[in-house]
Each structure stands twice: as structure tokens, then as C-alpha cells.
Amino acid sequence: MKILVADCCIRGRQSRTARLMDSAVEAVRAIDGNSVDYVDLKNMELKPFNASMLEQRDALLARGEMNNPMFEQAARFADADMIIIAAPYWDMSFPSQLKIYIEHITVSGITFGADNNGLKGLCRASSMLYLTTRGGYIAEGAKDEGAEYLRALCGMYGIGRFEYIGADGMDIPDGNGASLRLESARRQTCDIARELAGQR
Ligand SMILES: Cc1cc2nc3c(=O)[nH]c(=O)nc-3n(C[C@H](O)[C@H](O)[C@H](O)COP(=O)(O)O)c2cc1C
């Protein structure tokens, strides 16, 4: 299985979310035959789409030039058997680097298509695992909108299963509570990553 790992853990080695990601990567790598394609979003300077980039993209698509470097991220994403995305909870969602990455991978004819019946996912992946940590807690009755957005995108990409793990209260000063919550999320992450990466 080829597993694409999109690392949007901006704080690098200090990141709690990166600890979940590292555990997931270790768990999937431990299964024979699995390989990891690592996308370092925190250091990659992808540009948000502006008018000229959109024009260029439309022209390339119209000419069928799907091997153009502009489509590299989309092709890597579409070709993976499983996706892991790790990003901290920022401003009730996730850092903008991840949104810009989504702009780059959401390409008609590569990750999704459309016909008379509507949109059709073109990604190989059977699952996406989203990992996050939050400073506080999600309000009662509310949802992690970043995670829900990724869930919706999975529908569009044709990725059948979406799972996410979120460790809450990382910035709450309650003794070792935050470490315990992170450790509990880390264990859940290992279990679900192993399960998803073992699927064929
Ligand atoms: C720019 C920024 C925005 C944040 N926004 C929120 C927020 O909306 N809600 C929240 O509970 N925590 C928020 N936090 C706290 C982080 O979610 C928390 O510290 C998280 O564990 C950071 O993950 P990391 O250790 O992987 O960097 C924010 C932190 C930063 C730096």
C-alpha cells in the first residue's frame, strides 16, 4: 500500500499533532509492503491560486497536458492507497497551508471528474485519516469544521472512509491532563492507522 502523509504541523518537532502523525507513520510502516510518500506542507511554499494560475491550469487541462508540474501534487494524491493528513486546530479549522494544498490537489480529471450524473471521485485511496490537536475543547453540539470539510472532500474524491482523531485541551493547564489526553489520542491513532493500512 502506498500511503501519502501530508504534514501540516507548522511547529515542526514541537508540534503535538506531529506526535500523532509520527505514531501513525510508524504503525503503517510496520506493515509489510507499505511505503510512505511524505508531503511536507509546512516547508513547501505552494501558492494560492490567482487568476493567471487558474487560466494556466484551464489551458493545460484543455490541451490534456496532465504531466505538467502544476499537477504534481494532485497526481501524487490521486495515486495513494491511503491518505494521512496531520494539522493543528487553528482558528476553528486548520492552517491555510492545508487549504492551499487542497486547491492544488482538487483538479478535474485527476482527483475528481464530472459527468451528466454529477461529480465522480477519481482517487485510488480507500481511506483518509485526519489527525489534529486542539488548545481547548469543541463547544457542545459543535463540530470540528476543518474535519467536516475534509470529510466532504473525501466524498468528492471518491475516498470511501474518513476517520479523524482530535486530542482536545492541549493548552489547558490541568496538571498532566494534556499529556494523558495526547497519549490516549496517540494510542487510538496507532490502532486506526494499523486497521486502515491493513485494508486492501
Ligand atoms: C494560530 C493559532 C490558532 C489557534 N486557534 C485555536 C482555536 O481556534 N481553538 C483552539 O482550541 N485552539 C487553538 N489554537 C491552539 C492549538 O490548537 C493547540 O495549541 C494545538 O495543540 C497546536 O498543535 P501543535 O502542538 O501541533 O502545534 C491555536 C493555536 C495557534 C498557534
Short mmCIF file of C-alpha atoms and ligand atoms in Angstrom, two decimals:
data_model
loop_
_atom_site.label_atom_id
_atom_site.label_comp_id
_atom_site.label_asym_id
_atom_site.label_seq_id
_atom_site.Cartn_x
_atom_site.Cartn_y
_atom_site.Cartn_z
CA MET A 1 0.00 0.00 0.00
CA LYS A 2 1.25 3.50 -0.84
CA ILE A 3 0.41 5.91 1.96
CA LEU A 4 0.52 9.65 1.38
CA VAL A 5 1.27 11.66 4.52
CA ALA A 6 0.53 15.40 4.33
CA ASP A 7 2.37 17.08 7.21
CA CYS A 8 0.91 20.47 8.06
CA CYS A 9 2.32 20.51 11.61
CA ILE A 10 3.68 24.04 11.36
CA ARG A 11 5.63 23.94 14.64
CA GLY A 12 7.72 21.02 13.47
CA ARG A 13 9.33 18.99 16.24
CA GLN A 14 7.48 21.00 18.93
CA SER A 15 4.12 20.05 17.47
CA ARG A 16 1.84 17.75 19.49
CA THR A 17 -0.05 16.92 16.30
CA ALA A 18 3.23 15.71 14.81
CA ARG A 19 3.45 13.13 17.61
CA LEU A 20 0.15 11.65 16.44
CA MET A 21 1.41 11.74 12.86
CA ASP A 22 4.71 10.06 13.76
CA SER A 23 2.84 7.26 15.54
CA ALA A 24 0.55 6.78 12.55
CA VAL A 25 3.54 6.65 10.19
CA GLU A 26 5.32 4.14 12.42
CA ALA A 27 2.19 1.98 12.57
CA VAL A 28 1.64 1.91 8.81
CA ARG A 29 5.33 1.38 8.03
CA ALA A 30 5.37 -1.64 10.32
CA ILE A 31 3.06 -3.46 7.90
CA ASP A 32 4.96 -5.33 5.16
CA GLY A 33 4.67 -3.88 1.70
CA ASN A 34 3.63 -0.39 2.78
CA SER A 35 5.51 2.69 1.64
CA VAL A 36 5.12 6.34 2.65
CA ASP A 37 5.03 9.32 0.30
CA TYR A 38 5.69 12.30 2.58
CA VAL A 39 4.40 15.78 1.64
CA ASP A 40 5.98 18.47 3.82
CA LEU A 41 3.33 21.20 3.69
CA LYS A 42 4.93 23.22 6.48
CA ASN A 43 8.04 23.87 4.38
CA MET A 44 6.51 23.78 0.92
CA GLU A 45 5.68 27.19 -0.47
CA LEU A 46 2.63 26.36 -2.54
CA LYS A 47 0.94 29.46 -3.92
CA PRO A 48 -2.78 30.09 -3.56
CA PHE A 49 -4.49 30.12 -6.92
CA ASN A 50 -4.82 33.56 -8.54
CA ALA A 51 -6.44 34.43 -11.88
CA SER A 52 -3.36 33.77 -14.02
CA MET A 53 -2.71 30.40 -12.35
CA LEU A 54 -6.33 29.41 -12.95
CA GLU A 55 -6.04 30.43 -16.62
CA GLN A 56 -2.82 28.46 -16.98
CA ARG A 57 -4.40 25.42 -15.33
CA ASP A 58 -7.51 25.59 -17.53
CA ALA A 59 -5.33 25.85 -20.66
CA LEU A 60 -3.24 22.82 -19.63
CA LEU A 61 -6.37 20.80 -18.88
CA ALA A 62 -7.92 21.79 -22.22
CA ARG A 63 -4.77 20.57 -24.02
CA GLY A 64 -4.69 17.39 -21.90
CA GLU A 65 -1.21 18.18 -20.56
CA MET A 66 -1.71 16.23 -17.37
CA ASN A 67 2.01 15.63 -16.84
CA ASN A 68 2.69 19.34 -16.28
CA PRO A 69 4.41 20.06 -12.90
CA MET A 70 1.36 22.10 -11.93
CA PHE A 71 -0.45 18.79 -11.40
CA GLU A 72 2.27 17.03 -9.42
CA GLN A 73 0.51 17.28 -6.04
CA ALA A 74 -2.84 16.18 -7.47
CA ALA A 75 -1.26 13.17 -9.19
CA ARG A 76 0.56 12.07 -6.02
CA PHE A 77 -2.64 12.40 -4.00
CA ALA A 78 -4.76 10.54 -6.57
CA ASP A 79 -2.26 7.69 -6.75
CA ALA A 80 -2.10 6.91 -3.00
CA ASP A 81 -3.96 3.96 -1.45
CA MET A 82 -4.41 5.72 1.89
CA ILE A 83 -4.11 9.35 2.97
CA ILE A 84 -2.95 10.66 6.34
CA ILE A 85 -3.29 14.40 7.00
CA ALA A 86 -1.92 15.98 10.18
CA ALA A 87 -2.66 19.60 11.07
CA PRO A 88 -3.21 21.54 14.31
CA TYR A 89 -6.57 23.14 15.06
CA TRP A 90 -6.14 26.79 14.15
CA ASP A 91 -8.89 29.39 14.24
CA MET A 92 -11.55 26.66 14.48
CA SER A 93 -10.18 24.89 11.41
CA PHE A 94 -6.61 24.24 10.21
CA PRO A 95 -3.65 26.29 8.91
CA SER A 96 -4.00 27.91 5.49
CA GLN A 97 -1.17 25.80 4.04
CA LEU A 98 -3.58 22.87 4.07
CA LYS A 99 -6.29 24.85 2.28
CA ILE A 100 -3.76 25.87 -0.39
CA TYR A 101 -2.73 22.22 -0.77
CA ILE A 102 -6.40 21.34 -1.28
CA GLU A 103 -6.56 23.94 -4.08
CA HIS A 104 -3.61 22.19 -5.74
CA ILE A 105 -4.93 18.64 -5.44
CA THR A 106 -8.53 19.32 -6.41
CA VAL A 107 -8.11 19.04 -10.16
CA SER A 108 -10.82 17.94 -12.56
CA GLY A 109 -9.64 14.85 -14.43
CA ILE A 110 -7.13 13.83 -11.73
CA THR A 111 -8.76 13.65 -8.28
CA PHE A 112 -12.37 14.04 -9.40
CA GLY A 113 -14.37 14.20 -12.59
CA ALA A 114 -17.86 15.20 -13.60
CA ASP A 115 -20.42 13.76 -15.98
CA ASN A 116 -24.15 14.15 -16.52
CA ASN A 117 -24.81 12.38 -13.24
CA GLY A 118 -22.67 14.81 -11.23
CA LEU A 119 -19.26 14.56 -9.61
CA LYS A 120 -17.27 11.35 -9.61
CA GLY A 121 -14.23 10.66 -7.41
CA LEU A 122 -11.09 9.53 -9.21
CA CYS A 123 -8.74 8.88 -6.26
CA ARG A 124 -7.44 5.37 -5.59
CA ALA A 125 -7.40 5.79 -1.81
CA SER A 126 -9.93 3.81 0.20
CA SER A 127 -9.45 5.90 3.34
CA MET A 128 -8.28 9.19 4.82
CA LEU A 129 -7.11 9.59 8.41
CA TYR A 130 -7.08 13.16 9.74
CA LEU A 131 -5.08 13.93 12.87
CA THR A 132 -5.34 17.13 14.89
CA THR A 133 -4.79 18.57 18.36
CA ARG A 134 -6.72 21.47 19.85
CA GLY A 135 -5.81 24.01 22.51
CA GLY A 136 -9.29 23.94 24.03
CA TYR A 137 -12.48 21.96 23.53
CA ILE A 138 -15.09 21.98 20.79
CA ALA A 139 -18.26 23.60 22.14
CA GLU A 140 -21.08 21.22 22.99
CA GLY A 141 -23.11 20.38 19.91
CA ALA A 142 -20.47 21.91 17.61
CA LYS A 143 -18.16 20.05 15.23
CA ASP A 144 -14.58 20.43 14.08
CA GLU A 145 -15.37 22.25 10.85
CA GLY A 146 -11.94 21.54 9.39
CA ALA A 147 -12.50 17.82 9.83
CA GLU A 148 -16.04 18.03 8.42
CA TYR A 149 -14.71 19.86 5.38
CA LEU A 150 -12.14 17.10 4.77
CA ARG A 151 -14.89 14.51 5.19
CA ALA A 152 -16.91 16.26 2.48
CA LEU A 153 -13.89 16.41 0.19
CA CYS A 154 -13.43 12.65 0.59
CA GLY A 155 -16.93 12.27 -0.90
CA MET A 156 -15.88 14.33 -3.90
CA TYR A 157 -12.57 12.49 -4.33
CA GLY A 158 -14.22 9.06 -4.07
CA ILE A 159 -12.45 8.15 -0.83
CA GLY A 160 -14.91 5.83 0.90
CA ARG A 161 -13.82 6.07 4.52
CA PHE A 162 -12.93 9.13 6.59
CA GLU A 163 -11.64 8.85 10.17
CA TYR A 164 -10.28 11.50 12.44
CA ILE A 165 -8.63 11.72 15.82
CA GLY A 166 -8.57 15.01 17.72
CA ALA A 167 -6.81 15.47 21.05
CA ASP A 168 -8.51 18.26 23.00
CA GLY A 169 -7.43 20.61 25.76
CA MET A 170 -3.74 20.69 24.86
CA ASP A 171 -3.37 24.24 26.23
CA ILE A 172 -5.48 23.75 29.36
CA PRO A 173 -3.29 23.96 32.48
CA ASP A 174 -4.65 20.96 34.36
CA GLY A 175 -1.52 19.22 35.58
CA ASN A 176 -0.64 16.27 33.38
CA GLY A 177 -4.16 16.13 31.87
CA ALA A 178 -3.00 17.35 28.46
CA SER A 179 -0.23 14.72 28.28
CA LEU A 180 -2.69 11.99 29.20
CA ARG A 181 -5.16 13.14 26.58
CA LEU A 182 -2.42 13.28 23.97
CA GLU A 183 -1.23 9.79 24.88
CA SER A 184 -4.78 8.44 24.67
CA ALA A 185 -5.18 10.02 21.20
CA ARG A 186 -1.80 8.60 20.19
CA ARG A 187 -2.89 5.07 21.08
CA GLN A 188 -6.17 5.48 19.19
CA THR A 189 -4.16 6.80 16.24
CA CYS A 190 -1.94 3.70 16.19
CA ASP A 191 -4.98 1.40 16.27
CA ILE A 192 -6.90 3.12 13.50
CA ALA A 193 -3.81 3.66 11.31
CA ARG A 194 -2.97 -0.04 11.60
CA GLU A 195 -6.53 -1.00 10.72
CA LEU A 196 -6.76 1.32 7.70
CA ALA A 197 -3.30 0.44 6.39
CA GLY A 198 -4.02 -3.26 6.65
CA GLN A 199 -7.06 -2.97 4.36
CA ARG A 200 -6.74 -3.87 0.71
C1 LIG B 1 -2.61 30.42 15.13
C2 LIG B 1 -3.27 29.53 16.16
C3 LIG B 1 -4.65 29.42 16.19
C4 LIG B 1 -5.28 28.60 17.15
N1 LIG B 1 -6.64 28.51 17.16
C5 LIG B 1 -7.26 27.73 18.09
C6 LIG B 1 -8.67 27.61 18.15
O1 LIG B 1 -9.42 28.20 17.36
N2 LIG B 1 -9.22 26.81 19.10
C7 LIG B 1 -8.45 26.11 19.99
O2 LIG B 1 -9.00 25.37 20.81
N3 LIG B 1 -7.09 26.19 19.95
C8 LIG B 1 -6.48 26.97 19.03
N4 LIG B 1 -5.11 27.05 18.99
C9 LIG B 1 -4.31 26.19 19.89
C10 LIG B 1 -3.85 24.94 19.17
O3 LIG B 1 -4.95 24.24 18.60
C11 LIG B 1 -3.12 23.96 20.09
O4 LIG B 1 -2.06 24.59 20.75
C12 LIG B 1 -2.62 22.76 19.30
O5 LIG B 1 -2.32 21.71 20.16
C13 LIG B 1 -1.41 23.14 18.48
O6 LIG B 1 -0.94 22.00 17.82
P1 LIG B 1 0.61 21.71 17.63
O7 LIG B 1 1.19 21.44 19.01
O8 LIG B 1 0.61 20.51 16.76
O9 LIG B 1 1.21 22.92 17.00
C14 LIG B 1 -4.48 27.86 18.07
C15 LIG B 1 -3.08 27.99 18.03
C16 LIG B 1 -2.48 28.81 17.09
C17 LIG B 1 -0.96 28.93 17.07
#
